[in-house]
Amino acid sequence: MKNNQTIAAIVPAAGVGSRMQHSMQHSMPKQYIILAGKTILEHTLAKLAQLTQLSKIVVAVSDNDPFYQNIGFIDVKIIRTVGGKERADSVLNGLLALSDNPPDWVLVHDAARPLVAIDDIENLIAQCTHANEGGILASKVKDTIKRGNTHSEQTVPRDDLWQALTPQLFKYHELKAALEGALQQGVTITDEASAIEWANKPVKLIAGRSDNIKITTPEDLDLAHFLLQKQHSEKAS
């Protein structure tokens, strides 16, 4: 990466985690569930704070969020902004929070992906900034994929299928323009890459570890406990 290029991170954390709340009778969003002694969000922010390339980390949380003020992780890079109704709204609010001194690039990462590998993020940054185009961490689809409703109607070839992960890294002004344009036209935006694709800009696919899971269900939480212990033992050895 060129030395004069700046990168900020945005963590959309305004979701309510309805699937997790329904399954576990939790009264709080999933990012505040305790995993190995800390909230999921704290684990995620601690990972991002290790990246020396980041100038700021913007956390977008709901305006009436009573939990964020109680998290124990503090870093001078972290600033809070108000999240929106949907993920795209939260990311756009994060971009607007950086508008006084916008970075060259923005790294968007899910609050509920605390297991992302630092090496993967650094590889994403290196490849995208070298190519001067945005990209995402992704993993090749391994399973046989079926299309259908109650019955299988088709087996989908998986040779060119990828599972989108985060972080996703794009140029600040390109992502801001793509999100604003897509939202104005009522386009459904599921991740930052979908907005960039809508704007006909390239999105690099950078292979990342498949254990970079998004914690959505109780089963994911159990798996995350195991994977986190495994990461800690690998780091210690």
PDB file of C-alpha atoms in Angstrom:
ATOM      1  CA  MET A   1       0.000   0.000   0.000  1.00  0.00           C
ATOM      2  CA  LYS A   2       1.216   3.483  -0.813  1.00  0.00           C
ATOM      3  CA  ASN A   3       2.259   5.245   2.365  1.00  0.00           C
ATOM      4  CA  ASN A   4       0.017   8.257   1.796  1.00  0.00           C
ATOM      5  CA  GLN A   5      -3.218   6.246   1.437  1.00  0.00           C
ATOM      6  CA  THR A   6      -5.519   6.285   4.452  1.00  0.00           C
ATOM      7  CA  ILE A   7      -8.003   3.634   5.584  1.00  0.00           C
ATOM      8  CA  ALA A   8     -10.844   3.844   8.090  1.00  0.00           C
ATOM      9  CA  ALA A   9     -13.122   1.027   9.253  1.00  0.00           C
ATOM     10  CA  ILE A  10     -16.891   0.998   9.686  1.00  0.00           C
ATOM     11  CA  VAL A  11     -18.643  -1.564  11.882  1.00  0.00           C
ATOM     12  CA  PRO A  12     -22.434  -1.579  11.380  1.00  0.00           C
ATOM     13  CA  ALA A  13     -23.770  -2.658  14.780  1.00  0.00           C
ATOM     14  CA  ALA A  14     -27.357  -1.409  14.837  1.00  0.00           C
ATOM     15  CA  GLY A  15     -28.985  -4.776  14.104  1.00  0.00           C
ATOM     16  CA  VAL A  16     -31.238  -6.428  16.661  1.00  0.00           C
ATOM     17  CA  GLY A  17     -30.235 -10.033  15.900  1.00  0.00           C
ATOM     18  CA  SER A  18     -33.834 -11.249  15.843  1.00  0.00           C
ATOM     19  CA  ARG A  19     -32.941 -14.852  14.949  1.00  0.00           C
ATOM     20  CA  MET A  20     -30.628 -15.168  17.937  1.00  0.00           C
ATOM     21  CA  GLN A  21     -33.069 -13.423  20.283  1.00  0.00           C
ATOM     22  CA  HIS A  22     -35.927 -15.668  19.206  1.00  0.00           C
ATOM     23  CA  SER A  23     -33.865 -18.847  19.574  1.00  0.00           C
ATOM     24  CA  MET A  24     -32.226 -18.031  22.899  1.00  0.00           C
ATOM     25  CA  GLN A  25     -34.714 -15.637  24.507  1.00  0.00           C
ATOM     26  CA  HIS A  26     -31.985 -12.992  24.617  1.00  0.00           C
ATOM     27  CA  SER A  27     -33.212  -9.482  25.349  1.00  0.00           C
ATOM     28  CA  MET A  28     -30.181  -7.886  23.678  1.00  0.00           C
ATOM     29  CA  PRO A  29     -28.771  -7.720  20.135  1.00  0.00           C
ATOM     30  CA  LYS A  30     -26.388 -10.560  19.280  1.00  0.00           C
ATOM     31  CA  GLN A  31     -23.315  -8.292  19.185  1.00  0.00           C
ATOM     32  CA  TYR A  32     -23.653  -7.856  22.958  1.00  0.00           C
ATOM     33  CA  ILE A  33     -23.913 -11.543  23.808  1.00  0.00           C
ATOM     34  CA  ILE A  34     -20.978 -12.696  25.936  1.00  0.00           C
ATOM     35  CA  LEU A  35     -18.445 -14.929  24.193  1.00  0.00           C
ATOM     36  CA  ALA A  36     -15.492 -16.136  26.298  1.00  0.00           C
ATOM     37  CA  GLY A  37     -15.871 -13.340  28.829  1.00  0.00           C
ATOM     38  CA  LYS A  38     -16.380 -10.431  26.413  1.00  0.00           C
ATOM     39  CA  THR A  39     -19.147  -9.243  24.145  1.00  0.00           C
ATOM     40  CA  ILE A  40     -18.952 -10.334  20.526  1.00  0.00           C
ATOM     41  CA  LEU A  41     -18.563  -6.683  19.559  1.00  0.00           C
ATOM     42  CA  GLU A  42     -15.588  -6.255  21.902  1.00  0.00           C
ATOM     43  CA  HIS A  43     -13.836  -9.223  20.292  1.00  0.00           C
ATOM     44  CA  THR A  44     -14.482  -7.741  16.844  1.00  0.00           C
ATOM     45  CA  LEU A  45     -13.251  -4.255  17.759  1.00  0.00           C
ATOM     46  CA  ALA A  46     -10.148  -5.702  19.427  1.00  0.00           C
ATOM     47  CA  LYS A  47      -9.301  -7.498  16.174  1.00  0.00           C
ATOM     48  CA  LEU A  48      -9.679  -4.338  14.089  1.00  0.00           C
ATOM     49  CA  ALA A  49      -7.701  -2.266  16.592  1.00  0.00           C
ATOM     50  CA  GLN A  50      -4.686  -4.488  15.885  1.00  0.00           C
ATOM     51  CA  LEU A  51      -4.518  -3.116  12.331  1.00  0.00           C
ATOM     52  CA  THR A  52      -1.990  -0.279  12.319  1.00  0.00           C
ATOM     53  CA  GLN A  53      -3.253   0.781   8.875  1.00  0.00           C
ATOM     54  CA  LEU A  54      -6.567   2.033  10.272  1.00  0.00           C
ATOM     55  CA  SER A  55      -6.869   5.711  11.161  1.00  0.00           C
ATOM     56  CA  LYS A  56     -10.373   5.425  12.649  1.00  0.00           C
ATOM     57  CA  ILE A  57     -12.967   2.776  13.511  1.00  0.00           C
ATOM     58  CA  VAL A  58     -16.558   4.024  13.260  1.00  0.00           C
ATOM     59  CA  VAL A  59     -19.142   1.948  15.130  1.00  0.00           C
ATOM     60  CA  ALA A  60     -22.716   2.561  13.990  1.00  0.00           C
ATOM     61  CA  VAL A  61     -25.176   1.688  16.769  1.00  0.00           C
ATOM     62  CA  SER A  62     -28.861   2.408  17.294  1.00  0.00           C
ATOM     63  CA  ASP A  63     -29.699   5.807  18.727  1.00  0.00           C
ATOM     64  CA  ASN A  64     -31.485   4.179  21.684  1.00  0.00           C
ATOM     65  CA  ASP A  65     -28.865   1.440  22.222  1.00  0.00           C
ATOM     66  CA  PRO A  66     -28.412   1.035  26.031  1.00  0.00           C
ATOM     67  CA  PHE A  67     -25.635  -1.584  25.776  1.00  0.00           C
ATOM     68  CA  TYR A  68     -22.788   0.049  23.842  1.00  0.00           C
ATOM     69  CA  GLN A  69     -21.809   2.409  26.682  1.00  0.00           C
ATOM     70  CA  ASN A  70     -21.102  -0.598  28.903  1.00  0.00           C
ATOM     71  CA  ILE A  71     -18.601  -2.395  26.677  1.00  0.00           C
ATOM     72  CA  GLY A  72     -15.144  -2.521  28.202  1.00  0.00           C
ATOM     73  CA  PHE A  73     -13.012  -2.209  25.078  1.00  0.00           C
ATOM     74  CA  ILE A  74     -11.688   1.315  24.538  1.00  0.00           C
ATOM     75  CA  ASP A  75      -9.393   2.542  21.766  1.00  0.00           C
ATOM     76  CA  VAL A  76      -8.612   6.102  20.697  1.00  0.00           C
ATOM     77  CA  LYS A  77      -9.404   5.194  17.078  1.00  0.00           C
ATOM     78  CA  ILE A  78     -13.028   4.297  17.858  1.00  0.00           C
ATOM     79  CA  ILE A  79     -15.834   6.779  17.311  1.00  0.00           C
ATOM     80  CA  ARG A  80     -19.566   6.154  17.632  1.00  0.00           C
ATOM     81  CA  THR A  81     -22.223   7.212  15.176  1.00  0.00           C
ATOM     82  CA  VAL A  82     -25.959   6.566  14.866  1.00  0.00           C
ATOM     83  CA  GLY A  83     -26.935   3.450  12.955  1.00  0.00           C
ATOM     84  CA  GLY A  84     -29.782   3.244  10.470  1.00  0.00           C
ATOM     85  CA  LYS A  85     -32.765   0.982   9.881  1.00  0.00           C
ATOM     86  CA  GLU A  86     -30.882  -1.294   7.477  1.00  0.00           C
ATOM     87  CA  ARG A  87     -27.219  -2.251   7.194  1.00  0.00           C
ATOM     88  CA  ALA A  88     -26.715   0.027   4.167  1.00  0.00           C
ATOM     89  CA  ASP A  89     -28.109   2.983   6.139  1.00  0.00           C
ATOM     90  CA  SER A  90     -25.689   2.302   8.994  1.00  0.00           C
ATOM     91  CA  VAL A  91     -22.714   2.072   6.640  1.00  0.00           C
ATOM     92  CA  LEU A  92     -23.747   5.288   4.907  1.00  0.00           C
ATOM     93  CA  ASN A  93     -24.031   7.018   8.294  1.00  0.00           C
ATOM     94  CA  GLY A  94     -20.541   5.766   9.070  1.00  0.00           C
ATOM     95  CA  LEU A  95     -19.274   7.230   5.815  1.00  0.00           C
ATOM     96  CA  LEU A  96     -20.944  10.565   6.614  1.00  0.00           C
ATOM     97  CA  ALA A  97     -19.285  10.539  10.054  1.00  0.00           C
ATOM     98  CA  LEU A  98     -15.937  10.501   8.220  1.00  0.00           C
ATOM     99  CA  SER A  99     -16.853  13.180   5.670  1.00  0.00           C
ATOM    100  CA  ASP A 100     -14.978  16.071   7.321  1.00  0.00           C
ATOM    101  CA  ASN A 101     -11.683  14.312   6.654  1.00  0.00           C
ATOM    102  CA  PRO A 102     -12.522  11.355   4.419  1.00  0.00           C
ATOM    103  CA  PRO A 103     -10.049   8.471   4.098  1.00  0.00           C
ATOM    104  CA  ASP A 104      -8.992   7.072   0.735  1.00  0.00           C
ATOM    105  CA  TRP A 105     -10.419   3.649   1.575  1.00  0.00           C
ATOM    106  CA  VAL A 106     -13.100   2.235   3.872  1.00  0.00           C
ATOM    107  CA  LEU A 107     -13.033  -1.246   5.393  1.00  0.00           C
ATOM    108  CA  VAL A 108     -16.521  -2.443   6.400  1.00  0.00           C
ATOM    109  CA  HIS A 109     -16.719  -5.369   8.808  1.00  0.00           C
ATOM    110  CA  ASP A 110     -19.652  -7.164  10.449  1.00  0.00           C
ATOM    111  CA  ALA A 111     -19.951  -6.656  14.204  1.00  0.00           C
ATOM    112  CA  ALA A 112     -20.766 -10.376  14.551  1.00  0.00           C
ATOM    113  CA  ARG A 113     -17.598 -11.667  12.829  1.00  0.00           C
ATOM    114  CA  PRO A 114     -15.091 -11.717  15.708  1.00  0.00           C
ATOM    115  CA  LEU A 115     -13.067 -14.626  14.287  1.00  0.00           C
ATOM    116  CA  VAL A 116     -11.656 -12.921  11.192  1.00  0.00           C
ATOM    117  CA  ALA A 117      -7.926 -13.511  10.753  1.00  0.00           C
ATOM    118  CA  ILE A 118      -5.683 -10.433  10.822  1.00  0.00           C
ATOM    119  CA  ASP A 119      -3.581 -11.976   8.024  1.00  0.00           C
ATOM    120  CA  ASP A 120      -6.692 -12.164   5.826  1.00  0.00           C
ATOM    121  CA  ILE A 121      -7.515  -8.492   6.400  1.00  0.00           C
ATOM    122  CA  GLU A 122      -3.941  -7.430   5.659  1.00  0.00           C
ATOM    123  CA  ASN A 123      -3.980  -9.525   2.468  1.00  0.00           C
ATOM    124  CA  LEU A 124      -7.269  -7.887   1.405  1.00  0.00           C
ATOM    125  CA  ILE A 125      -5.798  -4.426   1.988  1.00  0.00           C
ATOM    126  CA  ALA A 126      -2.560  -5.249   0.154  1.00  0.00           C
ATOM    127  CA  GLN A 127      -4.252  -6.751  -2.904  1.00  0.00           C
ATOM    128  CA  CYS A 128      -6.939  -4.084  -3.270  1.00  0.00           C
ATOM    129  CA  THR A 129      -4.663  -1.086  -2.792  1.00  0.00           C
ATOM    130  CA  HIS A 130      -2.069  -2.588  -5.148  1.00  0.00           C
ATOM    131  CA  ALA A 131      -4.703  -3.181  -7.854  1.00  0.00           C
ATOM    132  CA  ASN A 132      -6.393   0.155  -7.023  1.00  0.00           C
ATOM    133  CA  GLU A 133      -9.827  -1.480  -6.939  1.00  0.00           C
ATOM    134  CA  GLY A 134     -12.183  -2.619  -4.218  1.00  0.00           C
ATOM    135  CA  GLY A 135     -12.657  -6.169  -3.045  1.00  0.00           C
ATOM    136  CA  ILE A 136     -14.043  -8.502  -0.420  1.00  0.00           C
ATOM    137  CA  LEU A 137     -12.954 -11.500   1.575  1.00  0.00           C
ATOM    138  CA  ALA A 138     -14.813 -14.553   0.310  1.00  0.00           C
ATOM    139  CA  SER A 139     -14.610 -18.332   0.488  1.00  0.00           C
ATOM    140  CA  LYS A 140     -15.257 -20.815  -2.296  1.00  0.00           C
ATOM    141  CA  VAL A 141     -18.532 -22.700  -1.901  1.00  0.00           C
ATOM    142  CA  LYS A 142     -17.689 -26.291  -0.977  1.00  0.00           C
ATOM    143  CA  ASP A 143     -21.110 -27.915  -0.632  1.00  0.00           C
ATOM    144  CA  THR A 144     -23.432 -29.058  -3.383  1.00  0.00           C
ATOM    145  CA  ILE A 145     -25.969 -26.260  -3.871  1.00  0.00           C
ATOM    146  CA  LYS A 146     -29.626 -26.923  -4.658  1.00  0.00           C
ATOM    147  CA  ARG A 147     -32.197 -24.459  -5.958  1.00  0.00           C
ATOM    148  CA  GLY A 148     -35.806 -24.959  -4.933  1.00  0.00           C
ATOM    149  CA  ASN A 149     -38.512 -24.219  -2.401  1.00  0.00           C
ATOM    150  CA  THR A 150     -39.895 -27.335  -0.705  1.00  0.00           C
ATOM    151  CA  HIS A 151     -38.301 -29.638  -3.312  1.00  0.00           C
ATOM    152  CA  SER A 152     -35.004 -29.526  -5.152  1.00  0.00           C
ATOM    153  CA  GLU A 153     -35.500 -28.195  -8.661  1.00  0.00           C
ATOM    154  CA  GLN A 154     -31.909 -27.828  -9.768  1.00  0.00           C
ATOM    155  CA  THR A 155     -28.330 -28.558  -8.709  1.00  0.00           C
ATOM    156  CA  VAL A 156     -26.367 -25.339  -9.162  1.00  0.00           C
ATOM    157  CA  PRO A 157     -22.799 -25.604 -10.522  1.00  0.00           C
ATOM    158  CA  ARG A 158     -20.501 -24.288  -7.801  1.00  0.00           C
ATOM    159  CA  ASP A 159     -17.274 -23.747  -9.770  1.00  0.00           C
ATOM    160  CA  ASP A 160     -17.678 -19.964  -9.759  1.00  0.00           C
ATOM    161  CA  LEU A 161     -19.711 -19.581  -6.548  1.00  0.00           C
ATOM    162  CA  TRP A 162     -18.271 -17.755  -3.543  1.00  0.00           C
ATOM    163  CA  GLN A 163     -19.634 -17.020  -0.080  1.00  0.00           C
ATOM    164  CA  ALA A 164     -19.215 -13.329   0.667  1.00  0.00           C
ATOM    165  CA  LEU A 165     -17.468 -12.543   3.950  1.00  0.00           C
ATOM    166  CA  THR A 166     -16.265  -9.346   5.554  1.00  0.00           C
ATOM    167  CA  PRO A 167     -14.292  -7.134   5.709  1.00  0.00           C
ATOM    168  CA  GLN A 168     -15.119  -5.518   2.388  1.00  0.00           C
ATOM    169  CA  LEU A 169     -12.777  -2.758   1.233  1.00  0.00           C
ATOM    170  CA  PHE A 170     -13.671   0.037  -1.187  1.00  0.00           C
ATOM    171  CA  LYS A 171     -12.624   3.559  -2.030  1.00  0.00           C
ATOM    172  CA  TYR A 172     -14.464   5.997   0.208  1.00  0.00           C
ATOM    173  CA  HIS A 173     -16.010   8.160  -2.506  1.00  0.00           C
ATOM    174  CA  GLU A 174     -16.971   5.197  -4.732  1.00  0.00           C
ATOM    175  CA  LEU A 175     -18.759   3.405  -1.887  1.00  0.00           C
ATOM    176  CA  LYS A 176     -20.521   6.559  -0.710  1.00  0.00           C
ATOM    177  CA  ALA A 177     -21.761   7.367  -4.226  1.00  0.00           C
ATOM    178  CA  ALA A 178     -22.846   3.755  -4.855  1.00  0.00           C
ATOM    179  CA  LEU A 179     -24.768   3.467  -1.581  1.00  0.00           C
ATOM    180  CA  GLU A 180     -26.466   6.850  -2.003  1.00  0.00           C
ATOM    181  CA  GLY A 181     -27.436   6.083  -5.596  1.00  0.00           C
ATOM    182  CA  ALA A 182     -28.725   2.581  -4.886  1.00  0.00           C
ATOM    183  CA  LEU A 183     -30.729   3.662  -1.830  1.00  0.00           C
ATOM    184  CA  GLN A 184     -32.270   6.581  -3.731  1.00  0.00           C
ATOM    185  CA  GLN A 185     -33.453   4.158  -6.424  1.00  0.00           C
ATOM    186  CA  GLY A 186     -34.798   1.604  -3.954  1.00  0.00           C
ATOM    187  CA  VAL A 187     -32.264  -1.078  -4.832  1.00  0.00           C
ATOM    188  CA  THR A 188     -31.913  -3.878  -2.277  1.00  0.00           C
ATOM    189  CA  ILE A 189     -28.385  -3.711  -0.875  1.00  0.00           C
ATOM    190  CA  THR A 190     -27.274  -6.820   1.025  1.00  0.00           C
ATOM    191  CA  ASP A 191     -23.619  -5.858   1.407  1.00  0.00           C
ATOM    192  CA  GLU A 192     -21.236  -3.145   0.219  1.00  0.00           C
ATOM    193  CA  ALA A 193     -20.152  -5.222  -2.779  1.00  0.00           C
ATOM    194  CA  SER A 194     -23.751  -5.350  -4.044  1.00  0.00           C
ATOM    195  CA  ALA A 195     -23.835  -1.531  -4.121  1.00  0.00           C
ATOM    196  CA  ILE A 196     -20.512  -1.384  -5.975  1.00  0.00           C
ATOM    197  CA  GLU A 197     -21.731  -4.056  -8.433  1.00  0.00           C
ATOM    198  CA  TRP A 198     -24.892  -1.990  -9.012  1.00  0.00           C
ATOM    199  CA  ALA A 199     -22.621   0.964  -9.866  1.00  0.00           C
ATOM    200  CA  ASN A 200     -20.756  -1.231 -12.409  1.00  0.00           C
ATOM    201  CA  LYS A 201     -17.456  -1.047 -10.524  1.00  0.00           C
ATOM    202  CA  PRO A 202     -15.115  -4.043 -10.111  1.00  0.00           C
ATOM    203  CA  VAL A 203     -15.105  -6.137  -6.935  1.00  0.00           C
ATOM    204  CA  LYS A 204     -12.072  -8.350  -6.347  1.00  0.00           C
ATOM    205  CA  LEU A 205     -12.646 -11.717  -4.668  1.00  0.00           C
ATOM    206  CA  ILE A 206      -9.902 -12.377  -2.121  1.00  0.00           C
ATOM    207  CA  ALA A 207      -9.866 -15.884  -0.642  1.00  0.00           C
ATOM    208  CA  GLY A 208     -10.319 -15.802   3.130  1.00  0.00           C
ATOM    209  CA  ARG A 209     -10.562 -18.424   5.854  1.00  0.00           C
ATOM    210  CA  SER A 210     -13.944 -20.158   5.989  1.00  0.00           C
ATOM    211  CA  ASP A 211     -13.900 -20.069   9.814  1.00  0.00           C
ATOM    212  CA  ASN A 212     -14.557 -16.312   9.590  1.00  0.00           C
ATOM    213  CA  ILE A 213     -18.156 -17.071  10.543  1.00  0.00           C
ATOM    214  CA  LYS A 214     -20.949 -14.613  11.211  1.00  0.00           C
ATOM    215  CA  ILE A 215     -22.591 -15.394  14.554  1.00  0.00           C
ATOM    216  CA  THR A 216     -26.319 -15.503  13.839  1.00  0.00           C
ATOM    217  CA  THR A 217     -27.743 -18.571  15.601  1.00  0.00           C
ATOM    218  CA  PRO A 218     -27.080 -20.432  18.872  1.00  0.00           C
ATOM    219  CA  GLU A 219     -25.207 -23.078  16.863  1.00  0.00           C
ATOM    220  CA  ASP A 220     -22.891 -20.363  15.548  1.00  0.00           C
ATOM    221  CA  LEU A 221     -22.244 -19.220  19.116  1.00  0.00           C
ATOM    222  CA  ASP A 222     -21.195 -22.730  20.158  1.00  0.00           C
ATOM    223  CA  LEU A 223     -18.900 -23.007  17.147  1.00  0.00           C
ATOM    224  CA  ALA A 224     -17.441 -19.559  17.836  1.00  0.00           C
ATOM    225  CA  HIS A 225     -16.504 -20.638  21.390  1.00  0.00           C
ATOM    226  CA  PHE A 226     -14.553 -23.569  19.954  1.00  0.00           C
ATOM    227  CA  LEU A 227     -12.883 -21.544  17.184  1.00  0.00           C
ATOM    228  CA  LEU A 228     -11.913 -18.735  19.562  1.00  0.00           C
ATOM    229  CA  GLN A 229     -10.212 -21.213  21.905  1.00  0.00           C
ATOM    230  CA  LYS A 230      -8.424 -22.714  18.897  1.00  0.00           C
ATOM    231  CA  GLN A 231      -7.209 -19.268  17.770  1.00  0.00           C
ATOM    232  CA  HIS A 232      -5.910 -18.467  21.237  1.00  0.00           C
ATOM    233  CA  SER A 233      -4.033 -21.765  21.479  1.00  0.00           C
ATOM    234  CA  GLU A 234      -2.525 -21.226  17.999  1.00  0.00           C
ATOM    235  CA  LYS A 235      -1.394 -17.745  19.018  1.00  0.00           C
ATOM    236  CA  ALA A 236       0.155 -19.045  22.247  1.00  0.00           C
ATOM    237  CA  SER A 237       2.067 -21.887  20.575  1.00  0.00           C
TER     238      SER A 237
END
